[in-house]
Short mmCIF file of C-alpha atoms and ligand atoms in Angstrom, two decimals:
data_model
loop_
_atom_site.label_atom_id
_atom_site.label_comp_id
_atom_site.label_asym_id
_atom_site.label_seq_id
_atom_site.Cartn_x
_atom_site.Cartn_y
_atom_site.Cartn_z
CA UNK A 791 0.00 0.00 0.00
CA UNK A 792 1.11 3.45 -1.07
CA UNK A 793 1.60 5.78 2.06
CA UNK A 794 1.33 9.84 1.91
CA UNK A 795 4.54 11.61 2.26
CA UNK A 796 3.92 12.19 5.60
CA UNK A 797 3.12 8.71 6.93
CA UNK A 798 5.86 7.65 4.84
CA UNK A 799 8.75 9.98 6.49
CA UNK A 800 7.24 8.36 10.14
CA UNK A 801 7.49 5.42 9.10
CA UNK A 802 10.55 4.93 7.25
CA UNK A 803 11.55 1.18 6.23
CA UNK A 804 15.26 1.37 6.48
CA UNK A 805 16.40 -0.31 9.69
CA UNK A 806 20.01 -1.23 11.02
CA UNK A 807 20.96 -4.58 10.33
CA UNK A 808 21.77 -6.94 12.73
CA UNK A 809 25.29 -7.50 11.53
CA UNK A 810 26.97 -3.96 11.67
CA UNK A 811 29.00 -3.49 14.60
CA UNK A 812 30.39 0.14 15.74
CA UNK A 813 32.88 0.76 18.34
CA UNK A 814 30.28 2.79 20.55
CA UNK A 815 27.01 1.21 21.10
CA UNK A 816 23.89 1.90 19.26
CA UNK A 817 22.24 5.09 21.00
CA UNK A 818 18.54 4.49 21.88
CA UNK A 819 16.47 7.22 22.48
CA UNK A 820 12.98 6.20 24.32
CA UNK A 821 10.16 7.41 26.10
CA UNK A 822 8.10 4.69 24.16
CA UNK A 823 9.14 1.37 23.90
CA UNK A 824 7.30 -0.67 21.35
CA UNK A 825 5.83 -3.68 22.34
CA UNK A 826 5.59 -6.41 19.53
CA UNK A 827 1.97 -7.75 20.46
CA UNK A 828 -0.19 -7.54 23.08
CA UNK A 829 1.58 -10.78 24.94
CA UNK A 830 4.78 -9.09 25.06
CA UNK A 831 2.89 -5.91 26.74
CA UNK A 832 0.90 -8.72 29.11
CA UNK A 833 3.81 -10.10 29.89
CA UNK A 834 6.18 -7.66 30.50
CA UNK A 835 7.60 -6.93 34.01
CA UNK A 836 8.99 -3.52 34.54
CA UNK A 837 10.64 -4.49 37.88
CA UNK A 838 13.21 -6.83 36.34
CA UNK A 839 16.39 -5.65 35.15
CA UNK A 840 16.18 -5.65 31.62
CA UNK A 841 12.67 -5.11 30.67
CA UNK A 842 11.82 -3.22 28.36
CA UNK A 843 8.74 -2.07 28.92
CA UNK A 844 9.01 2.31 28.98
CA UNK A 845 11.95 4.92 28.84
CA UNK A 846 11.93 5.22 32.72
CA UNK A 847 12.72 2.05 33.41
CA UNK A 848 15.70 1.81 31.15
CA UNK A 849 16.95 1.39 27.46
CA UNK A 850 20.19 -0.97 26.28
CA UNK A 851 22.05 2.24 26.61
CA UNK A 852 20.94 3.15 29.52
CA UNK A 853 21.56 -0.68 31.36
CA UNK A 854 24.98 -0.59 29.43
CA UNK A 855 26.33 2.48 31.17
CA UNK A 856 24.71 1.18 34.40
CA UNK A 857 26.48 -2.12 33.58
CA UNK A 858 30.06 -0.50 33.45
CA UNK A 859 29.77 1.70 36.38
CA UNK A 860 28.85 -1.40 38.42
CA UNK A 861 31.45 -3.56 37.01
CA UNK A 862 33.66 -0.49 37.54
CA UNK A 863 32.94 -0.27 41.41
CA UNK A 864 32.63 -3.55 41.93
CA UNK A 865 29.10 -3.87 42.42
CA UNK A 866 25.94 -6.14 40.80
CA UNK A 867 23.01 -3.59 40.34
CA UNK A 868 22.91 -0.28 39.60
CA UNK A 869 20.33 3.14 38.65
CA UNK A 870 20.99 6.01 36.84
CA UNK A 871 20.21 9.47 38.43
CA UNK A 872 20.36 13.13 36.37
CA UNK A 873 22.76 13.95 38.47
CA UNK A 874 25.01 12.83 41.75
CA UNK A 875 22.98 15.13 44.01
CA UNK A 876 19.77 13.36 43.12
CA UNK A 877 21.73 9.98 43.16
CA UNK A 878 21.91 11.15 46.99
CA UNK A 879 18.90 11.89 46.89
CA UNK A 880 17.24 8.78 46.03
CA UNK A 881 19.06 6.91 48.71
CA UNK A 882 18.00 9.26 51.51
CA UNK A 883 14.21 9.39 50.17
CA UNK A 884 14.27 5.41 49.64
CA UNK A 885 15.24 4.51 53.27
CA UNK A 886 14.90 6.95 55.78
CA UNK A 887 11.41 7.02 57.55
CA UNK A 888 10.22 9.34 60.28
CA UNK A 889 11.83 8.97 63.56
CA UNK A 890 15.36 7.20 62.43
CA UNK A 891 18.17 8.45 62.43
CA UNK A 892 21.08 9.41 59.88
CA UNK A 893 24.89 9.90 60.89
CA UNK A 894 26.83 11.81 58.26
CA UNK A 895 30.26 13.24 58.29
CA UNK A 896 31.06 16.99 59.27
CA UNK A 897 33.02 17.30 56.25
CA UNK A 898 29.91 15.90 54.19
CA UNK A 899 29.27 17.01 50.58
CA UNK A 900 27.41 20.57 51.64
CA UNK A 901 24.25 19.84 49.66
CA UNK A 902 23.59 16.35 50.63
CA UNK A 903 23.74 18.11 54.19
CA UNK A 904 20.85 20.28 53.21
CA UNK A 905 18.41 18.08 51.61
CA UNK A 906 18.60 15.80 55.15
CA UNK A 907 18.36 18.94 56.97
CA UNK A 908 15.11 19.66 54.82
CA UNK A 909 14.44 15.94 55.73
CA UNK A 910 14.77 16.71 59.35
CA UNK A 911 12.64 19.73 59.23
CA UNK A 912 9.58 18.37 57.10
CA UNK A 913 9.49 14.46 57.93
CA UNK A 914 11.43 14.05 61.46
CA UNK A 915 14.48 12.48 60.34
CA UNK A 916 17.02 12.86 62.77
CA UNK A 917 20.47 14.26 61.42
CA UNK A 918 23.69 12.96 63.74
CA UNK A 919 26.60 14.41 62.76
CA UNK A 920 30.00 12.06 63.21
CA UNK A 921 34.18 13.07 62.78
CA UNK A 922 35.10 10.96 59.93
CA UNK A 923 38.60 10.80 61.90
CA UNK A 924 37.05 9.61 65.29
CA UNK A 925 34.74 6.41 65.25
CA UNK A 926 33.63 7.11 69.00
CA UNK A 927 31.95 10.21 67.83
CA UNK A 928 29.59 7.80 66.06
CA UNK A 929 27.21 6.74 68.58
CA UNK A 930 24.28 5.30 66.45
CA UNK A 931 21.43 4.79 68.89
CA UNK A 932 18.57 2.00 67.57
CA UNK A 933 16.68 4.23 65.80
CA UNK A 934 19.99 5.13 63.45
CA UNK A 935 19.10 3.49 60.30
CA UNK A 936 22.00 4.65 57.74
CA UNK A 937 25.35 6.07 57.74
CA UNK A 938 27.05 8.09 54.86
CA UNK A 939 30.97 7.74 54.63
CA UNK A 940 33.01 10.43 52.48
CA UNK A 941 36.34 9.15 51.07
CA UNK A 942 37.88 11.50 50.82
CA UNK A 943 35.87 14.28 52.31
CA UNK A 944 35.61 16.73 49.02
CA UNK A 945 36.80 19.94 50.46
CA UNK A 946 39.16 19.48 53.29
CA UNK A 947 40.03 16.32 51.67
CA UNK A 948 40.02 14.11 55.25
CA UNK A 949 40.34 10.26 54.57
CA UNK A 950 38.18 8.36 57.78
CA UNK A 951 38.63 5.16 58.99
CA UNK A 952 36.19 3.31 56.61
CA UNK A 953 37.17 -0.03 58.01
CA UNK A 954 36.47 1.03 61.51
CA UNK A 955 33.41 2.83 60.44
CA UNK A 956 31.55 -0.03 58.35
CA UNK A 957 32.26 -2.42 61.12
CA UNK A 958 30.70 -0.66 63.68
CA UNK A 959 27.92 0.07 61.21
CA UNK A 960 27.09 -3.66 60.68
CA UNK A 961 27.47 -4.62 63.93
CA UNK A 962 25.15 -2.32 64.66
CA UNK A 963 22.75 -3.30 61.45
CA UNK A 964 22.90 0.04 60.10
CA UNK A 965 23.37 0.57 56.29
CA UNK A 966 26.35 1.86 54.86
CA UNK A 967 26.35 4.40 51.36
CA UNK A 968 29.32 5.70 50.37
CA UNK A 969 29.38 8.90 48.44
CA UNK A 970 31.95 7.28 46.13
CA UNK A 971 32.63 10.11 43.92
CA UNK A 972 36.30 10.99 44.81
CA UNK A 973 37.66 7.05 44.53
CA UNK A 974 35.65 6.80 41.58
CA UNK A 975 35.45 2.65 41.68
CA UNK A 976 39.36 3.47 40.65
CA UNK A 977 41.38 4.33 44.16
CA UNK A 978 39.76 1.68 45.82
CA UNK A 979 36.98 -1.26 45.79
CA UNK A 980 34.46 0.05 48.03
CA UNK A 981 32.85 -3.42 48.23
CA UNK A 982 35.75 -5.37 49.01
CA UNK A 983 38.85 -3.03 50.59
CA UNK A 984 40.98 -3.59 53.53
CA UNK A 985 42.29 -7.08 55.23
CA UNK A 986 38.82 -8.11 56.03
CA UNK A 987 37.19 -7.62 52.52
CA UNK A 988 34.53 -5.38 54.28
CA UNK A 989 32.11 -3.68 52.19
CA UNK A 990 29.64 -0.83 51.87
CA UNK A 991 26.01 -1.28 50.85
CA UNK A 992 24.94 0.89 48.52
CA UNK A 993 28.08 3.31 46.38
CA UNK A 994 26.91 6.86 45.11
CA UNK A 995 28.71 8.14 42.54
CA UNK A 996 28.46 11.64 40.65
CA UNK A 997 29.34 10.59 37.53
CA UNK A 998 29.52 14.18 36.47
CA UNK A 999 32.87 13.97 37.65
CA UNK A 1000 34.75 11.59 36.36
CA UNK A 1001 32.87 9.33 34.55
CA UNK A 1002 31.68 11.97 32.06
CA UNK A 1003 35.30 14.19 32.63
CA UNK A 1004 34.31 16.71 30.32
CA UNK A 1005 32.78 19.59 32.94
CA UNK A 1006 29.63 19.32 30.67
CA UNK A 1007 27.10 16.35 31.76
CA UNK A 1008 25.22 15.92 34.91
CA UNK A 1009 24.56 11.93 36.04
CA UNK A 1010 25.17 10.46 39.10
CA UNK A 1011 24.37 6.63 40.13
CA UNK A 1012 23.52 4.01 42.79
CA UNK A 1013 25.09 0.47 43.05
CA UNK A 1014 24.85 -2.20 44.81
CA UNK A 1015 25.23 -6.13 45.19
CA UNK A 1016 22.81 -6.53 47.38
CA UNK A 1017 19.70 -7.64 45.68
CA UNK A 1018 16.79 -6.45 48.12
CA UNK A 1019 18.41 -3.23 48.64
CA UNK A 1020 18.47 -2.39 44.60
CA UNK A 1021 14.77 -3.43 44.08
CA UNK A 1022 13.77 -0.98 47.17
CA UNK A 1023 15.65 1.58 45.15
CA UNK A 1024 14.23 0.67 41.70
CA UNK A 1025 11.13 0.79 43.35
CA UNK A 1026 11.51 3.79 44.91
CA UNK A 1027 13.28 5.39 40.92
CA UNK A 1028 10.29 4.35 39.45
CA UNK A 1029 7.53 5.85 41.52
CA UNK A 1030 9.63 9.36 41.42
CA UNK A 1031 10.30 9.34 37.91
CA UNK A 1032 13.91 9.91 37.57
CA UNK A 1033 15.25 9.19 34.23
CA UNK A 1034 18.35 10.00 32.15
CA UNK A 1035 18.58 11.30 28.81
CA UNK A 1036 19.70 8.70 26.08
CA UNK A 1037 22.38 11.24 24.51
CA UNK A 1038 23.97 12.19 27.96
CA UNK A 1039 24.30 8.39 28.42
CA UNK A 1040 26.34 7.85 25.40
CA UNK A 1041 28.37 10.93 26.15
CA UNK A 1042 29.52 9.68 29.78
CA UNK A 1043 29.83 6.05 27.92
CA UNK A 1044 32.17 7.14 25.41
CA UNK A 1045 34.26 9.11 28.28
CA UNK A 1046 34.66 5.96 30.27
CA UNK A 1047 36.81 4.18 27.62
CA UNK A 1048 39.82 7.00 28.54
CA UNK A 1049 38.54 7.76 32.69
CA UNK A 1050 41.04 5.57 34.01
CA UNK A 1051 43.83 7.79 32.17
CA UNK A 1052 42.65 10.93 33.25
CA UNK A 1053 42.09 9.70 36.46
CA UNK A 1054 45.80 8.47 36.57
CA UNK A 1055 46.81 11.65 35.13
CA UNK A 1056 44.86 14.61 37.14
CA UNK A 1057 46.25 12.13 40.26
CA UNK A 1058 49.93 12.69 39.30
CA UNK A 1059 49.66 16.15 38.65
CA UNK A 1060 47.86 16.47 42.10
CA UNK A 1061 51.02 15.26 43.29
CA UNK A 1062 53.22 16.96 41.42
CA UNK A 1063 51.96 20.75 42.38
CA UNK A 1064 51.24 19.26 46.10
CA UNK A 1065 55.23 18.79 46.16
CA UNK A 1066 55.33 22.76 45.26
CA UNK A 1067 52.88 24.25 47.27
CA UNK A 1068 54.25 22.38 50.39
CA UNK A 1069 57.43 25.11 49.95
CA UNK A 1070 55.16 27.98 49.46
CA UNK A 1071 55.01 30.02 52.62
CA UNK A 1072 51.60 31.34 52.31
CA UNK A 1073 50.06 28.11 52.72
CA UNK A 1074 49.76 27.54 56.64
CA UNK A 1075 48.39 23.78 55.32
CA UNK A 1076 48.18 21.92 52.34
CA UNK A 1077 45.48 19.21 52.56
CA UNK A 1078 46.04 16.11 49.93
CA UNK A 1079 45.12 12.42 51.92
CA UNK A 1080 48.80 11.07 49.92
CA UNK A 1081 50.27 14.17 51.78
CA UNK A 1082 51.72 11.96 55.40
CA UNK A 1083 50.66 15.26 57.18
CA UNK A 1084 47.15 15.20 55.92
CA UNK A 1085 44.71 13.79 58.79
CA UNK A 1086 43.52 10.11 57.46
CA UNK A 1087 46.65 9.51 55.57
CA UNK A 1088 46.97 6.30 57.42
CA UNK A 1089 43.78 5.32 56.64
CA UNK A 1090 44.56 6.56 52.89
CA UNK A 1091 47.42 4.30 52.85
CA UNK A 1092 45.40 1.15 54.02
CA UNK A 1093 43.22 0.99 51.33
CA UNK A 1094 44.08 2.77 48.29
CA UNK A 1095 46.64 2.13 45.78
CA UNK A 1096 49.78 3.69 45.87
CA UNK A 1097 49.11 6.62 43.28
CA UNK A 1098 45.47 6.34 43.67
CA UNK A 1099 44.25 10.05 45.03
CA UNK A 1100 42.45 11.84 42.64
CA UNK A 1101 43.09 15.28 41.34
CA UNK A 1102 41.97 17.26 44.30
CA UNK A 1103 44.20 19.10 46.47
CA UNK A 1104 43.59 21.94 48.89
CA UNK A 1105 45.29 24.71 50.95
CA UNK A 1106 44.91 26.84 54.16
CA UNK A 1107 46.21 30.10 53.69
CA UNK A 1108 48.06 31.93 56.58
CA UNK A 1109 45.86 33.80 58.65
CA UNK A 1110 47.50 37.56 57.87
CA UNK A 1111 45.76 37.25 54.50
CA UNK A 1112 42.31 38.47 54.69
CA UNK A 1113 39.19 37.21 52.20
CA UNK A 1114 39.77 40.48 49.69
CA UNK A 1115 43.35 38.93 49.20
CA UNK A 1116 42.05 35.53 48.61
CA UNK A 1117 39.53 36.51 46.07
CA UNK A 1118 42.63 38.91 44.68
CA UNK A 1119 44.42 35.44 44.10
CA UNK A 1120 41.74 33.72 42.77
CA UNK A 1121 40.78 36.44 40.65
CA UNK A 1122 44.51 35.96 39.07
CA UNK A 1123 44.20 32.93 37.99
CA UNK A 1124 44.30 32.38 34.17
CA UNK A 1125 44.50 28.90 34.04
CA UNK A 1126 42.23 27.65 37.02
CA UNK A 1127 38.99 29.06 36.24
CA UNK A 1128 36.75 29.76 39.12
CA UNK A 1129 33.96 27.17 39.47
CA UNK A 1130 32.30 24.42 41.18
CA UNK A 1131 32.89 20.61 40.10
CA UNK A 1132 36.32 18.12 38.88
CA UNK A 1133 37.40 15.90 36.71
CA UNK A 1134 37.11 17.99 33.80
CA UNK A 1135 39.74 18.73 31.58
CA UNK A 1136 39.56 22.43 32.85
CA UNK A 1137 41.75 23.17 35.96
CA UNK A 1138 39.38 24.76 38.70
CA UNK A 1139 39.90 26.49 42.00
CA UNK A 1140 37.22 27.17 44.60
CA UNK A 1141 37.42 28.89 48.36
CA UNK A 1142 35.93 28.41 51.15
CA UNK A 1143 35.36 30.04 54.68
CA UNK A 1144 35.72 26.49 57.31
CA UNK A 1145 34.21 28.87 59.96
CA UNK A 1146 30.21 28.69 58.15
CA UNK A 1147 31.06 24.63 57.14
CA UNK A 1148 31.64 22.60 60.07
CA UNK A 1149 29.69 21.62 63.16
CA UNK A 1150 32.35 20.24 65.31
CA UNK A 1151 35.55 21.47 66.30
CA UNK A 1152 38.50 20.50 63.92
CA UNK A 1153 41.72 20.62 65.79
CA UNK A 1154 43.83 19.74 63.10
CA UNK A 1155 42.54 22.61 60.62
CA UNK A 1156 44.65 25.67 60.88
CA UNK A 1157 43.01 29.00 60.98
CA UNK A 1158 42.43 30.82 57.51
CA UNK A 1159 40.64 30.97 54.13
CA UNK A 1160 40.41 27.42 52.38
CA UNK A 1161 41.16 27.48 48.31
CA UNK A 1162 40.38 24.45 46.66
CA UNK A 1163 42.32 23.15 43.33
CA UNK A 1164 40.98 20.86 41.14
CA UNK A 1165 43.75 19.62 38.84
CA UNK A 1166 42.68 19.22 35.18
CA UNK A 1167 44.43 17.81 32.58
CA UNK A 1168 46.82 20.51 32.06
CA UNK A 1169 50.66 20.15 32.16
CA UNK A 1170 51.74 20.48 36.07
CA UNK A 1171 54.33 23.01 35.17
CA UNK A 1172 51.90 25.44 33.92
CA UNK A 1173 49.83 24.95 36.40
CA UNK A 1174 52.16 25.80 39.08
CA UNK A 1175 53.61 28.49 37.29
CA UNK A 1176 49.83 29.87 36.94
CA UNK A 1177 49.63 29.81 41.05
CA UNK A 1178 52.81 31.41 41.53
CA UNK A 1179 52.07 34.47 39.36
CA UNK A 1180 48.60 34.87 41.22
CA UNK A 1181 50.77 34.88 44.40
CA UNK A 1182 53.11 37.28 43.56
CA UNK A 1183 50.34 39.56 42.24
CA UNK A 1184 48.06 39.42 45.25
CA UNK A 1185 51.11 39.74 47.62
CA UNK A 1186 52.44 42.93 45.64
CA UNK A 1187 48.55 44.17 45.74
CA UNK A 1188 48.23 43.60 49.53
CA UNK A 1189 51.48 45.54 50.16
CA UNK A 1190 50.70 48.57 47.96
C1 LIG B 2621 29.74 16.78 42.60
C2 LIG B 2621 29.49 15.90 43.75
C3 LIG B 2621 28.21 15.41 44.01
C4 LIG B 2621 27.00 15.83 43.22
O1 LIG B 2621 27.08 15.61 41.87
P1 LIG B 2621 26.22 16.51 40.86
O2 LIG B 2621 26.15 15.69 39.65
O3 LIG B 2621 26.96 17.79 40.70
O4 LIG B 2621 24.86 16.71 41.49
C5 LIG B 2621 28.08 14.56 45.08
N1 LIG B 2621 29.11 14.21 45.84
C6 LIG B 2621 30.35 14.66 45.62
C7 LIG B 2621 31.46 14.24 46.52
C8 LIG B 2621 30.58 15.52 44.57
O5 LIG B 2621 31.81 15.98 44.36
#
């Protein structure tokens, strides 16, 4: 039968064969998924892996990122989020109830910190607040229900005692989620690490960072291996709706092939320009969890690989320099642009005033503003030689 132009250009009779192969994967795109006949829309079942039944619930592309990321943490099951905060998210929505209790880290990620506070506010979840460095100051009570671990913590770059932490956390029966983004499945196996092969329960991971490493897609991600847990959570990803777009899948797919080189890369530099800024006497502290002087280093050292610690890497400045001198420096800056996020290819810098971030008291924090580097994939030399001239500059400012 002879179609109209119109019909025609819908329904166009050219299809892929089966035989072609491409180094990426075939990109599907799907809100609707067509069903073949009304037994294979009877029979479908929307809460297995793998069915495809409706965009929501998944596409090939979509379970073939999910696939890697697991693989990549060492996991079994996994959920896409749009983005790590909402990866967070889902965790805290899917299994906190009213009256339990949550212990998170002082040196949390700031906006998982809100949302429970928001938690706490509307729905009576009770927020604890523990010292990644200190595993008496986690006194879960029987109403504590989960625990979020931070390794390391992304701004004053702390590494806690995970092993310490998880075991008192299972002997206690609470769950464990790990905001995995800094280790990125790549420092460390956060389902088997240390002597004991402990694990966590559930990894979060903002794959903006990086997974996608190009400062331009916003994903994040929930794995598991622990089969209950996951179908609470698909459950739970389901009912709310949250989906990922097709194309941003493929674009944090195609990253992945080349993450463990940045990663290895943006590590090394860290390094490198941690070695300089050590000498530079404006810096009251440098913070890096490789650093021996860094608080968790020991912890650092029992679990990651030598080499392993990402491309963050931050410093205290001394105390005589005053916030108009720190934005001076940061102002100066040609090469680190100011701006939130890593694991681009873009080196960043960010500051921070401790004094508004922290609930308990920090003894070994020095006094002074915070700045923030996150190393890109820039040479090291240029890099330091970009911090040096923003030195000089805000020093000769502050003494005109
Ligand atoms: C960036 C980040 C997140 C959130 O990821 P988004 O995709 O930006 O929402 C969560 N945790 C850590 C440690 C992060 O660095």
């Amino acid at each position: 039968m002879k179609k109209n132009p119109q019909t025609a250009l819908i329904h166009a009779p050219r299809k892929a064969p089966q035989y072609i192969s491409t180094v990426q994967p075939p990109l599907y795109r799907a809100s609707t998924i067509i069903f073949n006949n009304t037994d294979a829309l009877f029979n479908r079942h929307w809460t297995d892996d793998y069915d495809y039944s409706y965009g929501t619930h998944g596409t090939p592309t979509t379970f073939t990122l999910g696939d890697n990321i697991a693989q990549l943490e060492g996991g079994l099951y996994h959920l896409l989020t749009p983005s790590g905060l909402s990866a967070i998210n889902l965790v805290n929505s899917c299994f906190l109830s009213q009256g339990e209790e949550v212990w998170v880290p002082d040196n949390i990620y700031g906006p998982n910190m809100e949302h429970l506070r928001n938690l706490e506010t509307r729905y009576g979840i009770q927020v604890q607040v523990y010292n990644p460095l200190c595993l008496e100051s986690f006194n879960p009570s029987d109403k504590a229900k989960l625990i979020w671990l931070e390794a390391a913590g992304s701004v004053t770059l702390e590494f806690p005692d995970l092993n310490g932490l998880v075991k008192k956390a299972q002997a206690h029966n609470i769950l464990t989620a790990l905001d995995n983004t800094w280790g990125a499945g790549l420092a460390f196996n956060a389902f088997d690490f240390g002597d004991e092969h402990l694990s966590v329960d559930l990894s979060v991971h903002a794959l903006t960072k990086y997974p996608s490493g190009g400062g331009d897609i916003l994903m994040g991600s929930v794995v598991t291996r622990d089969k209950e847990l996951h179908h609470q959570l698909f459950r739970a990803h389901a009912i709310q709706g949250i989906a990922v777009s097709g194309d941003d899948v493929a674009q944090v797919q195609r990253s992945l092939a080349s993450m463990q080189l940045r990663y290895a890369h943006q590590s090394s530099s860290a390094l490198n320009i941690l070695t300089w800024l050590k000498q530079q006497a404006e810096f009251v502290q440098v913070l890096h969890p490789a650093d021996p002087h860094s608080a968790g280093h020991q912890y650092w050292k029992e679990i990651c690989k030598e080499g392993h610690s990402a491309g963050l890497v931050s410093v205290i400045f001394d105390s005589k320099y005053e916030l108009q001198d720190i934005r001076s420096f940061c102002d100066n800056l040609k090469l680190f642009k100011l701006g939130f996020s890593w694991g681009g290819p873009v080196s960043l810098v960010m500051l921070y005033n401790l004094k508004d971030m922290r609930v308990l008291e920090h003894s070994h924090l020095k006094e002074g503003f915070l700045v923030r580097f996150c190393i890109g994939l820039e040479h090291p030399e240029d890099l330091i030689e970009d911090i040096q001239h923003a030195l000089q500059n805000m020093k000769k400012v502050k003494n005109e």
